[in-house]
Short mmCIF file of C-alpha atoms in Angstrom, two decimals:
data_model
loop_
_atom_site.label_atom_id
_atom_site.label_comp_id
_atom_site.label_asym_id
_atom_site.label_seq_id
_atom_site.Cartn_x
_atom_site.Cartn_y
_atom_site.Cartn_z
CA UNK A 9 7.41 -13.72 -0.29
CA UNK A 10 4.48 -14.38 1.98
CA UNK A 11 0.99 -14.68 0.49
CA UNK A 12 -2.00 -12.61 1.50
CA UNK A 13 -5.32 -13.51 -0.07
CA UNK A 14 -8.17 -11.04 -0.25
CA UNK A 15 -11.72 -12.04 -1.17
CA UNK A 16 -13.74 -11.13 -3.09
CA UNK A 17 -11.70 -9.34 -5.74
CA UNK A 18 -14.79 -7.53 -7.01
CA UNK A 19 -18.21 -6.99 -5.51
CA UNK A 20 -21.26 -5.01 -6.53
CA UNK A 21 -23.94 -4.35 -3.95
CA UNK A 22 -27.08 -2.30 -3.57
CA UNK A 23 -27.25 0.81 -1.43
CA UNK A 24 -28.18 0.02 2.14
CA UNK A 25 -26.76 -3.47 2.20
CA UNK A 26 -23.62 -4.64 3.97
CA UNK A 27 -20.56 -6.17 2.37
CA UNK A 28 -17.85 -8.27 4.00
CA UNK A 29 -14.29 -8.41 2.69
CA UNK A 30 -11.89 -11.07 3.90
CA UNK A 31 -8.13 -10.85 4.24
CA UNK A 32 -6.23 -14.06 4.87
CA UNK A 33 -2.56 -14.72 5.45
CA UNK A 34 -2.00 -18.09 3.79
CA UNK A 35 1.44 -19.11 4.97
CA UNK A 36 2.12 -17.10 8.08
CA UNK A 37 0.41 -15.88 11.21
CA UNK A 38 -0.49 -12.22 10.96
CA UNK A 39 -0.43 -10.53 14.33
CA UNK A 40 -1.32 -7.22 12.71
CA UNK A 41 -3.42 -6.41 9.68
CA UNK A 42 -3.93 -3.05 8.05
CA UNK A 43 -6.86 -1.90 5.94
CA UNK A 44 -6.39 0.76 3.27
CA UNK A 45 -8.75 2.51 0.92
CA UNK A 46 -7.71 3.73 -2.49
CA UNK A 47 -9.72 6.06 -4.72
CA UNK A 48 -9.14 5.98 -8.49
CA UNK A 49 -5.73 7.38 -9.40
CA UNK A 50 -5.10 8.21 -5.75
CA UNK A 51 -2.79 6.97 -3.05
CA UNK A 52 -3.54 4.41 -0.35
CA UNK A 53 -5.08 5.84 2.78
CA UNK A 54 -4.82 3.85 5.97
CA UNK A 55 -8.24 3.22 7.49
CA UNK A 56 -7.44 1.10 10.51
CA UNK A 57 -4.98 -1.22 12.17
CA UNK A 58 -6.16 -4.47 13.70
CA UNK A 59 -4.28 -6.69 16.09
CA UNK A 60 -5.38 -10.25 16.59
CA UNK A 61 -7.79 -10.58 19.49
CA UNK A 62 -8.21 -6.87 20.17
CA UNK A 63 -10.25 -3.97 18.86
CA UNK A 64 -9.11 -2.20 15.74
CA UNK A 65 -7.53 1.24 15.89
CA UNK A 66 -9.14 3.58 13.39
CA UNK A 67 -7.50 6.53 11.70
CA UNK A 68 -8.96 9.97 12.17
CA UNK A 69 -12.05 10.52 10.06
CA UNK A 70 -12.85 6.84 9.55
CA UNK A 71 -16.25 5.83 10.94
CA UNK A 72 -15.76 2.71 13.03
CA UNK A 73 -19.49 1.93 13.04
CA UNK A 74 -19.54 2.00 9.28
CA UNK A 75 -16.36 0.05 8.65
CA UNK A 76 -16.40 -2.88 11.06
CA UNK A 77 -13.11 -4.70 11.41
CA UNK A 78 -12.70 -8.08 13.03
CA UNK A 79 -9.39 -9.87 13.52
CA UNK A 80 -10.53 -12.99 15.30
CA UNK A 81 -7.66 -15.28 14.29
CA UNK A 82 -4.02 -15.02 13.34
CA UNK A 83 -4.82 -15.70 9.69
CA UNK A 84 -8.05 -13.80 9.07
CA UNK A 85 -9.27 -10.24 9.31
CA UNK A 86 -12.57 -9.01 7.91
CA UNK A 87 -13.79 -5.57 6.91
CA UNK A 88 -17.55 -5.11 6.78
CA UNK A 89 -18.92 -2.04 5.06
CA UNK A 90 -22.30 -1.51 6.67
CA UNK A 91 -25.27 0.23 5.09
CA UNK A 92 -23.21 0.87 1.98
CA UNK A 93 -23.67 4.04 -0.05
CA UNK A 94 -22.37 4.88 -3.53
CA UNK A 95 -19.66 7.06 -1.98
CA UNK A 96 -18.27 3.93 -0.32
CA UNK A 97 -17.36 2.64 -3.78
CA UNK A 98 -13.60 2.25 -3.77
CA UNK A 99 -10.66 -0.15 -3.90
CA UNK A 100 -10.04 -1.67 -0.47
CA UNK A 101 -6.68 -3.28 0.24
CA UNK A 102 -5.42 -5.17 3.25
CA UNK A 103 -1.89 -5.92 4.35
CA UNK A 104 -0.66 -8.39 6.94
CA UNK A 105 2.36 -8.39 9.19
CA UNK A 106 3.78 -11.13 11.37
CA UNK A 107 5.71 -10.33 14.51
CA UNK A 108 8.81 -11.85 12.95
CA UNK A 109 8.54 -9.91 9.71
CA UNK A 110 10.16 -6.65 8.76
CA UNK A 111 7.55 -5.67 6.17
CA UNK A 112 3.85 -6.22 5.59
CA UNK A 113 2.48 -8.06 2.55
CA UNK A 114 -0.50 -6.80 0.60
CA UNK A 115 -3.58 -8.56 -0.68
CA UNK A 116 -4.74 -8.10 -4.25
CA UNK A 117 -7.48 -5.67 -3.24
CA UNK A 118 -11.26 -5.63 -3.50
CA UNK A 119 -13.10 -3.38 -5.93
CA UNK A 120 -16.38 -2.39 -4.25
CA UNK A 121 -19.12 -0.78 -6.32
CA UNK A 122 -22.29 0.35 -4.58
CA UNK A 123 -25.23 0.96 -6.90
CA UNK B 24 2.35 12.70 12.12
CA UNK B 25 4.27 11.56 9.09
CA UNK B 26 3.75 13.25 5.73
CA UNK B 27 5.20 11.83 2.52
CA UNK B 28 5.49 13.85 -0.67
CA UNK B 29 6.23 12.14 -3.99
CA UNK B 30 7.29 13.60 -7.33
CA UNK B 31 6.65 13.55 -10.19
CA UNK B 32 3.03 12.45 -10.42
CA UNK B 33 3.55 11.25 -13.99
CA UNK B 34 6.73 10.24 -15.78
CA UNK B 35 7.15 9.17 -19.38
CA UNK B 36 10.44 7.72 -20.63
CA UNK B 37 11.70 5.91 -23.70
CA UNK B 38 12.52 2.24 -23.38
CA UNK B 39 16.10 1.85 -22.23
CA UNK B 40 16.26 5.21 -20.48
CA UNK B 41 16.44 5.65 -16.71
CA UNK B 42 13.59 6.77 -14.48
CA UNK B 43 13.92 8.52 -11.13
CA UNK B 44 11.14 9.08 -8.60
CA UNK B 45 11.71 11.15 -5.48
CA UNK B 46 10.05 11.27 -2.08
CA UNK B 47 10.45 13.40 1.00
CA UNK B 48 9.18 12.64 4.47
CA UNK B 49 8.64 14.68 7.60
CA UNK B 50 9.06 12.38 10.61
CA UNK B 51 12.72 11.88 11.46
CA UNK B 52 11.74 8.83 13.54
CA UNK B 53 10.79 6.86 10.41
CA UNK B 54 13.40 4.25 9.64
CA UNK B 55 11.87 2.01 6.98
CA UNK B 56 11.12 3.13 3.43
CA UNK B 57 9.58 0.67 0.96
CA UNK B 58 8.69 1.18 -2.68
CA UNK B 59 5.68 -0.49 -4.26
CA UNK B 60 4.63 -1.13 -7.84
CA UNK B 61 0.92 -1.27 -8.53
CA UNK B 62 -0.51 -2.52 -11.79
CA UNK B 63 -4.03 -1.71 -12.84
CA UNK B 64 -6.66 -3.45 -10.71
CA UNK B 65 -4.11 -5.10 -8.45
CA UNK B 66 -2.71 -4.59 -5.00
CA UNK B 67 0.73 -3.03 -4.45
CA UNK B 68 3.79 -5.25 -4.77
CA UNK B 69 6.94 -4.50 -2.81
CA UNK B 70 9.85 -4.02 -5.21
CA UNK B 71 12.59 -2.71 -2.97
CA UNK B 72 13.02 -1.19 0.47
CA UNK B 73 15.67 0.52 2.51
CA UNK B 74 16.30 1.07 6.19
CA UNK B 75 17.79 4.11 7.82
CA UNK B 76 21.12 2.49 8.56
CA UNK B 77 21.79 2.11 4.83
CA UNK B 78 22.37 4.85 2.26
CA UNK B 79 21.80 2.87 -0.90
CA UNK B 80 20.46 -0.50 -1.97
CA UNK B 81 20.41 -2.09 -5.39
CA UNK B 82 18.56 -5.03 -6.88
CA UNK B 83 19.35 -5.59 -10.56
CA UNK B 84 17.84 -2.63 -12.47
CA UNK B 85 16.29 -1.05 -9.39
CA UNK B 86 18.07 1.01 -6.76
CA UNK B 87 16.97 3.15 -3.85
CA UNK B 88 18.94 5.89 -2.13
CA UNK B 89 18.23 7.45 1.25
CA UNK B 90 19.41 10.74 2.70
CA UNK B 91 18.32 10.80 6.33
CA UNK B 92 19.67 14.27 6.97
CA UNK B 93 17.63 15.77 4.18
CA UNK B 94 14.75 13.31 4.75
CA UNK B 95 14.42 12.22 1.20
CA UNK B 96 14.72 8.96 -0.68
CA UNK B 97 14.63 8.09 -4.35
CA UNK B 98 13.86 5.16 -6.63
CA UNK B 99 16.06 4.64 -9.67
CA UNK B 100 15.11 2.30 -12.50
CA UNK B 101 17.72 1.77 -15.19
CA UNK B 102 17.27 0.29 -18.68
CA UNK B 103 13.51 0.69 -18.43
CA UNK B 104 11.26 -1.78 -20.19
CA UNK B 105 7.57 -1.49 -21.20
CA UNK B 106 6.65 -3.90 -18.41
CA UNK B 107 7.97 -1.35 -15.92
CA UNK B 108 4.93 0.79 -16.77
CA UNK B 109 2.81 1.02 -13.62
CA UNK B 110 2.07 3.30 -10.68
CA UNK B 111 4.87 3.44 -8.14
CA UNK B 112 4.36 4.42 -4.50
CA UNK B 113 6.91 5.31 -1.90
CA UNK B 114 6.08 4.93 1.77
CA UNK B 115 7.51 5.67 5.17
CA UNK B 116 6.98 3.62 8.27
CA UNK B 117 5.28 5.24 11.24
CA UNK B 118 5.18 2.89 14.19
CA UNK B 119 4.36 -0.14 12.04
CA UNK B 120 1.88 1.47 9.67
CA UNK B 121 2.82 2.84 6.28
CA UNK B 122 2.21 6.39 5.11
CA UNK B 123 2.19 6.48 1.32
CA UNK B 124 3.24 9.10 -1.17
CA UNK B 125 0.81 10.23 -3.83
CA UNK B 126 2.10 7.85 -6.48
CA UNK B 127 3.91 8.22 -9.79
CA UNK B 128 2.44 6.89 -12.99
CA UNK B 129 5.39 5.65 -15.02
CA UNK B 130 4.94 5.08 -18.73
CA UNK B 131 7.74 3.42 -20.70
CA UNK B 132 7.34 3.90 -24.42
CA UNK B 133 8.76 1.21 -26.70
#
């Protein structure tokens, strides 16, 4: 299957700082990327959908000023957690979908810990 | 919007037995239903999927069935092995994005 690379896999940051997570499609052009958040022992909750070259669409309850999403190219989307707080600690997962694909492929996830 | 319910939340079976996980969905417009396996600390991996024009699909020890009328679909794993132990998620497509079930933690005891 197609490969989606997410970086970093783990990150620890101090409260008040910002953290950027990258999601790359390595062998295909992703016209759409999805960002999910997963709490321990919980399901994946969709945060936002980003289409290349346009603004992301955020799900209800997700603060767009806190979770900045950029999808500037067909192979890269970034999620920036701004002014991070301990409650932002979570597992963040991206998935990528090409126009020609029938299903999206997931990255390996990023474990964010805010101390 | 779409709502996906998954049961059971935990499932423990003996090696070699079968395991069945069930999901229901609410949006009759959904037509794509994937199943994912997630191991600890990793992202979900697609293991099998089914579309609404098919009632059943099988891939070696894994099979999925879909009942569109009743709006439920199930994952069947036969001859379970310890390496099948993981969290399994069902999902339903809603206009390109996936709505996930709550997950089932499967434990296969040797």
